[in-house]
Amino acid sequence: MLELRSVSARYGQVQVLWDVSLTVEDGELVCLLGGNASGKSTTMKTILGLVHPVAGEILWDGRAIQGETPAEVVRAGIAPVLESRRIFPDLTVYENLLMGAYTRRDPPGVRADLDRILTLFPVLAERRGQPGGALSGGEQQMLAMGRALLARPRLLVMDEPSMGLSPLYVDRVFEIIQGLNRDGIGVLLVEQNANMALSIAARGYVLQTGRIVLHDTARNLVNNPMMRKAYLEL
């Protein structure tokens, strides 16, 4: 479904990604792991059209999408859940959710999806008239996920969904990610919490200083000596 072929990217004169190649098959849950400044967020931004690669290709269903705008990428079926949630704090929960449907032109479908999302996240239904900024960190993460789902994506690209959350909310958010994946939505999970990510993913890639250094099944990565030493031994 999604394929990066030897993608390189830079900010100005500073190169951040070197020849990154990865795939996410239809309905698959894949994690992208790495430490701080490894290039994880830049990889996500490049997929979403926020950063344009200087080399390589990004294919979606076999069609090259590098160079497209973020709106065009979302319209094609890829929706982001951004790092630190990035909700609109002064808009209500309901208004924040509707922002996820800005590329759609099917009001009846939007209303049906909104009802489904409010059922999936009851706390959002309870607080739909409150400002998004009044929610806790975990509730804002659910709001960000609900907003992304309003785009009716085939693939969610999620950037550090566990960041800043209490252990209770981390567990809940990862349960929801698993449930969405079971419903057929593909997930590319960009995550620093390797233990949690590998516990739900089918496969994983590891980035170091902008290069893919490992790729394997989640089970094999858990047992990989390099992974255990660098990311899994707490």
PDB file of C-alpha atoms in Angstrom:
ATOM      1  CA  MET A   1       0.000   0.000   0.000  1.00  0.00           C
ATOM      2  CA  LEU A   2       2.699   2.484   1.090  1.00  0.00           C
ATOM      3  CA  GLU A   3       6.271   2.205  -0.109  1.00  0.00           C
ATOM      4  CA  LEU A   4       9.284   4.453   0.392  1.00  0.00           C
ATOM      5  CA  ARG A   5      12.095   3.787  -2.069  1.00  0.00           C
ATOM      6  CA  SER A   6      15.523   5.173  -1.160  1.00  0.00           C
ATOM      7  CA  VAL A   7      14.085   8.426   0.208  1.00  0.00           C
ATOM      8  CA  SER A   8      16.482  11.175   1.250  1.00  0.00           C
ATOM      9  CA  ALA A   9      15.421  14.473   2.801  1.00  0.00           C
ATOM     10  CA  ARG A  10      17.021  17.567   4.232  1.00  0.00           C
ATOM     11  CA  TYR A  11      16.227  20.821   5.986  1.00  0.00           C
ATOM     12  CA  GLY A  12      18.130  23.451   4.060  1.00  0.00           C
ATOM     13  CA  GLN A  13      21.710  22.192   3.787  1.00  0.00           C
ATOM     14  CA  VAL A  14      21.317  19.679   6.632  1.00  0.00           C
ATOM     15  CA  GLN A  15      20.484  16.174   5.403  1.00  0.00           C
ATOM     16  CA  VAL A  16      18.311  14.195   7.804  1.00  0.00           C
ATOM     17  CA  LEU A  17      17.312  11.038   5.866  1.00  0.00           C
ATOM     18  CA  TRP A  18      19.562   8.841   3.743  1.00  0.00           C
ATOM     19  CA  ASP A  19      18.119   6.206   1.387  1.00  0.00           C
ATOM     20  CA  VAL A  20      15.186   5.248   3.632  1.00  0.00           C
ATOM     21  CA  SER A  21      13.155   2.340   2.256  1.00  0.00           C
ATOM     22  CA  LEU A  22      10.123   0.819   3.971  1.00  0.00           C
ATOM     23  CA  THR A  23       6.716  -0.653   3.188  1.00  0.00           C
ATOM     24  CA  VAL A  24       3.341  -0.885   4.903  1.00  0.00           C
ATOM     25  CA  GLU A  25       0.990  -3.426   3.360  1.00  0.00           C
ATOM     26  CA  ASP A  26      -2.781  -3.002   3.246  1.00  0.00           C
ATOM     27  CA  GLY A  27      -4.161  -3.306   6.795  1.00  0.00           C
ATOM     28  CA  GLU A  28      -0.735  -3.885   8.362  1.00  0.00           C
ATOM     29  CA  LEU A  29       0.578  -2.394  11.616  1.00  0.00           C
ATOM     30  CA  VAL A  30       4.247  -1.441  11.260  1.00  0.00           C
ATOM     31  CA  CYS A  31       6.366   0.487  13.736  1.00  0.00           C
ATOM     32  CA  LEU A  32       9.238   2.859  13.023  1.00  0.00           C
ATOM     33  CA  LEU A  33      11.590   3.012  15.990  1.00  0.00           C
ATOM     34  CA  GLY A  34      14.584   5.091  16.953  1.00  0.00           C
ATOM     35  CA  GLY A  35      15.955   7.494  19.497  1.00  0.00           C
ATOM     36  CA  ASN A  36      15.808  11.265  19.543  1.00  0.00           C
ATOM     37  CA  ALA A  37      17.008  12.944  16.326  1.00  0.00           C
ATOM     38  CA  SER A  38      17.014   9.624  14.473  1.00  0.00           C
ATOM     39  CA  GLY A  39      14.767  10.932  11.674  1.00  0.00           C
ATOM     40  CA  LYS A  40      11.464   9.328  12.686  1.00  0.00           C
ATOM     41  CA  SER A  41       9.380  12.512  12.586  1.00  0.00           C
ATOM     42  CA  THR A  42      11.040  13.665   9.367  1.00  0.00           C
ATOM     43  CA  THR A  43      10.105  10.342   7.758  1.00  0.00           C
ATOM     44  CA  MET A  44       6.493  10.934   8.756  1.00  0.00           C
ATOM     45  CA  LYS A  45       6.534  14.536   7.519  1.00  0.00           C
ATOM     46  CA  THR A  46       7.975  13.389   4.206  1.00  0.00           C
ATOM     47  CA  ILE A  47       5.207  10.823   3.757  1.00  0.00           C
ATOM     48  CA  LEU A  48       2.593  13.479   4.525  1.00  0.00           C
ATOM     49  CA  GLY A  49       3.967  16.059   2.104  1.00  0.00           C
ATOM     50  CA  LEU A  50       5.211  18.436   4.808  1.00  0.00           C
ATOM     51  CA  VAL A  51       8.799  17.791   3.694  1.00  0.00           C
ATOM     52  CA  HIS A  52       9.638  17.060   0.062  1.00  0.00           C
ATOM     53  CA  PRO A  53      12.338  14.440  -0.528  1.00  0.00           C
ATOM     54  CA  VAL A  54      15.469  15.399  -2.429  1.00  0.00           C
ATOM     55  CA  ALA A  55      15.811  11.846  -3.762  1.00  0.00           C
ATOM     56  CA  GLY A  56      13.778   8.661  -3.938  1.00  0.00           C
ATOM     57  CA  GLU A  57      10.086   7.886  -4.345  1.00  0.00           C
ATOM     58  CA  ILE A  58       7.029   7.610  -2.102  1.00  0.00           C
ATOM     59  CA  LEU A  59       4.413   5.308  -3.599  1.00  0.00           C
ATOM     60  CA  TRP A  60       0.789   4.939  -2.510  1.00  0.00           C
ATOM     61  CA  ASP A  61      -1.015   2.081  -4.246  1.00  0.00           C
ATOM     62  CA  GLY A  62       1.775   2.185  -6.813  1.00  0.00           C
ATOM     63  CA  ARG A  63       1.346   5.907  -7.537  1.00  0.00           C
ATOM     64  CA  ALA A  64       4.117   8.385  -6.762  1.00  0.00           C
ATOM     65  CA  ILE A  65       2.909  10.983  -4.257  1.00  0.00           C
ATOM     66  CA  GLN A  66       6.122  12.828  -3.353  1.00  0.00           C
ATOM     67  CA  GLY A  67       5.579  16.484  -4.076  1.00  0.00           C
ATOM     68  CA  GLU A  68       1.836  16.394  -3.344  1.00  0.00           C
ATOM     69  CA  THR A  69       0.361  18.730  -0.741  1.00  0.00           C
ATOM     70  CA  PRO A  70      -0.678  17.438   2.700  1.00  0.00           C
ATOM     71  CA  ALA A  71      -4.342  17.922   1.721  1.00  0.00           C
ATOM     72  CA  GLU A  72      -3.846  15.771  -1.367  1.00  0.00           C
ATOM     73  CA  VAL A  73      -2.125  13.082   0.702  1.00  0.00           C
ATOM     74  CA  VAL A  74      -4.997  13.053   3.215  1.00  0.00           C
ATOM     75  CA  ARG A  75      -7.545  12.954   0.410  1.00  0.00           C
ATOM     76  CA  ALA A  76      -5.735   9.927  -1.028  1.00  0.00           C
ATOM     77  CA  GLY A  77      -6.281   8.008   2.225  1.00  0.00           C
ATOM     78  CA  ILE A  78      -3.340   8.748   4.562  1.00  0.00           C
ATOM     79  CA  ALA A  79      -4.169  10.630   7.770  1.00  0.00           C
ATOM     80  CA  PRO A  80      -1.761  11.890  10.453  1.00  0.00           C
ATOM     81  CA  VAL A  81      -1.938  11.792  14.225  1.00  0.00           C
ATOM     82  CA  LEU A  82       0.712  14.363  14.997  1.00  0.00           C
ATOM     83  CA  GLU A  83       3.261  14.493  17.806  1.00  0.00           C
ATOM     84  CA  SER A  84       1.984  16.389  20.884  1.00  0.00           C
ATOM     85  CA  ARG A  85      -1.589  16.042  19.533  1.00  0.00           C
ATOM     86  CA  ARG A  86      -1.669  19.496  17.817  1.00  0.00           C
ATOM     87  CA  ILE A  87      -5.341  20.036  18.541  1.00  0.00           C
ATOM     88  CA  PHE A  88      -6.960  23.471  18.340  1.00  0.00           C
ATOM     89  CA  PRO A  89      -7.230  24.429  22.033  1.00  0.00           C
ATOM     90  CA  ASP A  90      -9.832  27.181  21.590  1.00  0.00           C
ATOM     91  CA  LEU A  91     -12.157  25.117  19.388  1.00  0.00           C
ATOM     92  CA  THR A  92     -14.634  22.736  20.972  1.00  0.00           C
ATOM     93  CA  VAL A  93     -14.098  18.992  20.887  1.00  0.00           C
ATOM     94  CA  TYR A  94     -16.835  18.759  18.248  1.00  0.00           C
ATOM     95  CA  GLU A  95     -15.215  21.457  16.097  1.00  0.00           C
ATOM     96  CA  ASN A  96     -11.811  19.793  16.417  1.00  0.00           C
ATOM     97  CA  LEU A  97     -13.265  16.529  15.181  1.00  0.00           C
ATOM     98  CA  LEU A  98     -14.913  18.189  12.193  1.00  0.00           C
ATOM     99  CA  MET A  99     -11.557  19.644  11.156  1.00  0.00           C
ATOM    100  CA  GLY A 100     -10.544  16.095  10.258  1.00  0.00           C
ATOM    101  CA  ALA A 101     -13.214  16.008   7.547  1.00  0.00           C
ATOM    102  CA  TYR A 102     -12.103  19.162   5.740  1.00  0.00           C
ATOM    103  CA  THR A 103     -11.152  17.235   2.575  1.00  0.00           C
ATOM    104  CA  ARG A 104     -14.488  15.400   2.381  1.00  0.00           C
ATOM    105  CA  ARG A 105     -17.585  16.368   0.399  1.00  0.00           C
ATOM    106  CA  ASP A 106     -20.108  13.835   1.769  1.00  0.00           C
ATOM    107  CA  PRO A 107     -21.999  15.387   4.731  1.00  0.00           C
ATOM    108  CA  PRO A 108     -24.124  12.260   5.431  1.00  0.00           C
ATOM    109  CA  GLY A 109     -20.985  10.111   5.574  1.00  0.00           C
ATOM    110  CA  VAL A 110     -19.258  12.629   7.839  1.00  0.00           C
ATOM    111  CA  ARG A 111     -22.212  12.605  10.245  1.00  0.00           C
ATOM    112  CA  ALA A 112     -22.245   8.794  10.334  1.00  0.00           C
ATOM    113  CA  ASP A 113     -18.488   8.647  10.959  1.00  0.00           C
ATOM    114  CA  LEU A 114     -18.764  11.304  13.653  1.00  0.00           C
ATOM    115  CA  ASP A 115     -21.396   9.241  15.491  1.00  0.00           C
ATOM    116  CA  ARG A 116     -19.161   6.170  15.241  1.00  0.00           C
ATOM    117  CA  ILE A 117     -16.143   8.054  16.606  1.00  0.00           C
ATOM    118  CA  LEU A 118     -18.115   9.485  19.524  1.00  0.00           C
ATOM    119  CA  THR A 119     -19.187   5.921  20.330  1.00  0.00           C
ATOM    120  CA  LEU A 120     -15.560   4.753  20.136  1.00  0.00           C
ATOM    121  CA  PHE A 121     -14.424   7.612  22.414  1.00  0.00           C
ATOM    122  CA  PRO A 122     -17.224   8.168  24.953  1.00  0.00           C
ATOM    123  CA  VAL A 123     -15.244  10.841  26.794  1.00  0.00           C
ATOM    124  CA  LEU A 124     -15.327  12.971  23.637  1.00  0.00           C
ATOM    125  CA  ALA A 125     -19.097  12.593  23.430  1.00  0.00           C
ATOM    126  CA  GLU A 126     -19.385  13.729  27.047  1.00  0.00           C
ATOM    127  CA  ARG A 127     -17.180  16.776  26.425  1.00  0.00           C
ATOM    128  CA  ARG A 128     -18.087  17.626  22.850  1.00  0.00           C
ATOM    129  CA  GLY A 129     -18.977  21.226  23.756  1.00  0.00           C
ATOM    130  CA  GLN A 130     -15.833  21.897  25.816  1.00  0.00           C
ATOM    131  CA  PRO A 131     -12.673  23.553  24.443  1.00  0.00           C
ATOM    132  CA  GLY A 132     -10.099  21.035  23.284  1.00  0.00           C
ATOM    133  CA  GLY A 133      -7.507  22.711  25.492  1.00  0.00           C
ATOM    134  CA  ALA A 134      -9.522  21.779  28.597  1.00  0.00           C
ATOM    135  CA  LEU A 135      -8.954  18.046  28.024  1.00  0.00           C
ATOM    136  CA  SER A 136      -6.220  16.025  29.699  1.00  0.00           C
ATOM    137  CA  GLY A 137      -3.255  14.818  27.664  1.00  0.00           C
ATOM    138  CA  GLY A 138      -4.753  11.378  27.183  1.00  0.00           C
ATOM    139  CA  GLU A 139      -8.112  12.822  26.174  1.00  0.00           C
ATOM    140  CA  GLN A 140      -6.409  15.143  23.699  1.00  0.00           C
ATOM    141  CA  GLN A 141      -4.664  12.118  22.186  1.00  0.00           C
ATOM    142  CA  MET A 142      -8.050  10.461  21.687  1.00  0.00           C
ATOM    143  CA  LEU A 143      -9.310  13.700  20.139  1.00  0.00           C
ATOM    144  CA  ALA A 144      -6.355  13.730  17.728  1.00  0.00           C
ATOM    145  CA  MET A 145      -7.070  10.123  16.772  1.00  0.00           C
ATOM    146  CA  GLY A 146     -10.764  10.827  16.292  1.00  0.00           C
ATOM    147  CA  ARG A 147      -9.964  13.844  14.132  1.00  0.00           C
ATOM    148  CA  ALA A 148      -7.725  11.702  11.914  1.00  0.00           C
ATOM    149  CA  LEU A 149     -10.434   9.049  11.585  1.00  0.00           C
ATOM    150  CA  LEU A 150     -12.882  11.673  10.291  1.00  0.00           C
ATOM    151  CA  ALA A 151     -10.762  11.735   7.126  1.00  0.00           C
ATOM    152  CA  ARG A 152     -11.821   8.075   6.624  1.00  0.00           C
ATOM    153  CA  PRO A 153      -8.205   6.935   6.083  1.00  0.00           C
ATOM    154  CA  ARG A 154      -6.885   3.596   4.919  1.00  0.00           C
ATOM    155  CA  LEU A 155      -3.593   4.347   6.684  1.00  0.00           C
ATOM    156  CA  LEU A 156      -2.924   6.209   9.930  1.00  0.00           C
ATOM    157  CA  VAL A 157       0.566   7.638  10.385  1.00  0.00           C
ATOM    158  CA  MET A 158       0.996   8.217  14.113  1.00  0.00           C
ATOM    159  CA  ASP A 159       3.866  10.226  15.570  1.00  0.00           C
ATOM    160  CA  GLU A 160       4.765   9.348  19.186  1.00  0.00           C
ATOM    161  CA  PRO A 161       1.208   8.679  20.436  1.00  0.00           C
ATOM    162  CA  SER A 162       2.518   7.688  23.886  1.00  0.00           C
ATOM    163  CA  MET A 163       4.479  10.907  24.450  1.00  0.00           C
ATOM    164  CA  GLY A 164       3.568  12.708  27.667  1.00  0.00           C
ATOM    165  CA  LEU A 165       0.810  10.278  28.670  1.00  0.00           C
ATOM    166  CA  SER A 166       0.342   8.501  31.979  1.00  0.00           C
ATOM    167  CA  PRO A 167       0.896   4.713  31.911  1.00  0.00           C
ATOM    168  CA  LEU A 168      -2.872   4.177  32.126  1.00  0.00           C
ATOM    169  CA  TYR A 169      -3.535   6.293  29.046  1.00  0.00           C
ATOM    170  CA  VAL A 170      -0.607   4.749  27.168  1.00  0.00           C
ATOM    171  CA  ASP A 171      -2.194   1.316  27.614  1.00  0.00           C
ATOM    172  CA  ARG A 172      -5.594   2.631  26.545  1.00  0.00           C
ATOM    173  CA  VAL A 173      -4.256   4.411  23.459  1.00  0.00           C
ATOM    174  CA  PHE A 174      -2.385   1.308  22.307  1.00  0.00           C
ATOM    175  CA  GLU A 175      -5.507  -0.806  22.825  1.00  0.00           C
ATOM    176  CA  ILE A 176      -7.405   1.603  20.574  1.00  0.00           C
ATOM    177  CA  ILE A 177      -4.653   1.442  17.932  1.00  0.00           C
ATOM    178  CA  GLN A 178      -4.897  -2.343  17.943  1.00  0.00           C
ATOM    179  CA  GLY A 179      -8.673  -2.163  17.610  1.00  0.00           C
ATOM    180  CA  LEU A 180      -8.495   0.213  14.647  1.00  0.00           C
ATOM    181  CA  ASN A 181      -6.000  -2.098  12.985  1.00  0.00           C
ATOM    182  CA  ARG A 182      -8.266  -5.104  13.535  1.00  0.00           C
ATOM    183  CA  ASP A 183     -10.985  -3.103  11.774  1.00  0.00           C
ATOM    184  CA  GLY A 184      -8.757  -2.974   8.692  1.00  0.00           C
ATOM    185  CA  ILE A 185      -6.997   0.379   9.031  1.00  0.00           C
ATOM    186  CA  GLY A 186      -3.268   0.223   8.328  1.00  0.00           C
ATOM    187  CA  VAL A 187      -0.979   1.915  10.851  1.00  0.00           C
ATOM    188  CA  LEU A 188       2.550   3.247  10.605  1.00  0.00           C
ATOM    189  CA  LEU A 189       3.466   3.840  14.238  1.00  0.00           C
ATOM    190  CA  VAL A 190       6.372   6.233  14.715  1.00  0.00           C
ATOM    191  CA  GLU A 191       7.350   5.598  18.311  1.00  0.00           C
ATOM    192  CA  GLN A 192      10.192   5.888  20.809  1.00  0.00           C
ATOM    193  CA  ASN A 193       8.591   3.427  23.244  1.00  0.00           C
ATOM    194  CA  ALA A 194       9.970   0.314  21.548  1.00  0.00           C
ATOM    195  CA  ASN A 195       8.539  -2.137  24.074  1.00  0.00           C
ATOM    196  CA  MET A 196       4.964  -0.961  23.552  1.00  0.00           C
ATOM    197  CA  ALA A 197       5.263  -0.571  19.797  1.00  0.00           C
ATOM    198  CA  LEU A 198       6.714  -4.041  19.232  1.00  0.00           C
ATOM    199  CA  SER A 199       4.053  -5.591  21.461  1.00  0.00           C
ATOM    200  CA  ILE A 200       1.333  -4.702  18.913  1.00  0.00           C
ATOM    201  CA  ALA A 201       3.158  -4.403  15.566  1.00  0.00           C
ATOM    202  CA  ALA A 202       3.652  -7.075  12.921  1.00  0.00           C
ATOM    203  CA  ARG A 203       6.963  -5.671  11.703  1.00  0.00           C
ATOM    204  CA  GLY A 204       9.358  -2.922  12.607  1.00  0.00           C
ATOM    205  CA  TYR A 205      12.082  -0.714  11.202  1.00  0.00           C
ATOM    206  CA  VAL A 206      14.823   0.952  13.247  1.00  0.00           C
ATOM    207  CA  LEU A 207      16.267   4.332  12.286  1.00  0.00           C
ATOM    208  CA  GLN A 208      19.637   5.625  13.436  1.00  0.00           C
ATOM    209  CA  THR A 209      20.910   9.021  12.297  1.00  0.00           C
ATOM    210  CA  GLY A 210      18.563   8.992   9.325  1.00  0.00           C
ATOM    211  CA  ARG A 211      19.299   5.487   8.064  1.00  0.00           C
ATOM    212  CA  ILE A 212      17.386   2.222   8.404  1.00  0.00           C
ATOM    213  CA  VAL A 213      19.700  -0.103  10.345  1.00  0.00           C
ATOM    214  CA  LEU A 214      17.288  -2.931  11.174  1.00  0.00           C
ATOM    215  CA  HIS A 215      14.114  -4.377   9.678  1.00  0.00           C
ATOM    216  CA  ASP A 216      12.411  -7.569  10.845  1.00  0.00           C
ATOM    217  CA  THR A 217       9.275  -9.011  12.350  1.00  0.00           C
ATOM    218  CA  ALA A 218       8.344  -7.576  15.728  1.00  0.00           C
ATOM    219  CA  ARG A 219       9.085 -10.903  17.417  1.00  0.00           C
ATOM    220  CA  ASN A 220      12.569 -11.100  15.920  1.00  0.00           C
ATOM    221  CA  LEU A 221      13.318  -7.486  16.800  1.00  0.00           C
ATOM    222  CA  VAL A 222      12.391  -8.107  20.430  1.00  0.00           C
ATOM    223  CA  ASN A 223      14.983 -10.880  20.506  1.00  0.00           C
ATOM    224  CA  ASN A 224      17.640  -9.004  18.533  1.00  0.00           C
ATOM    225  CA  PRO A 225      20.711  -8.328  20.735  1.00  0.00           C
ATOM    226  CA  MET A 226      21.251  -4.853  19.271  1.00  0.00           C
ATOM    227  CA  MET A 227      17.624  -3.924  19.912  1.00  0.00           C
ATOM    228  CA  ARG A 228      17.667  -5.271  23.447  1.00  0.00           C
ATOM    229  CA  LYS A 229      20.794  -3.343  24.344  1.00  0.00           C
ATOM    230  CA  ALA A 230      19.875  -0.054  22.659  1.00  0.00           C
ATOM    231  CA  TYR A 231      16.098   0.201  23.092  1.00  0.00           C
ATOM    232  CA  LEU A 232      14.539  -2.555  25.195  1.00  0.00           C
ATOM    233  CA  GLU A 233      16.649  -2.817  28.340  1.00  0.00           C
ATOM    234  CA  LEU A 234      15.281  -0.230  30.723  1.00  0.00           C
TER     235      LEU A 234
END
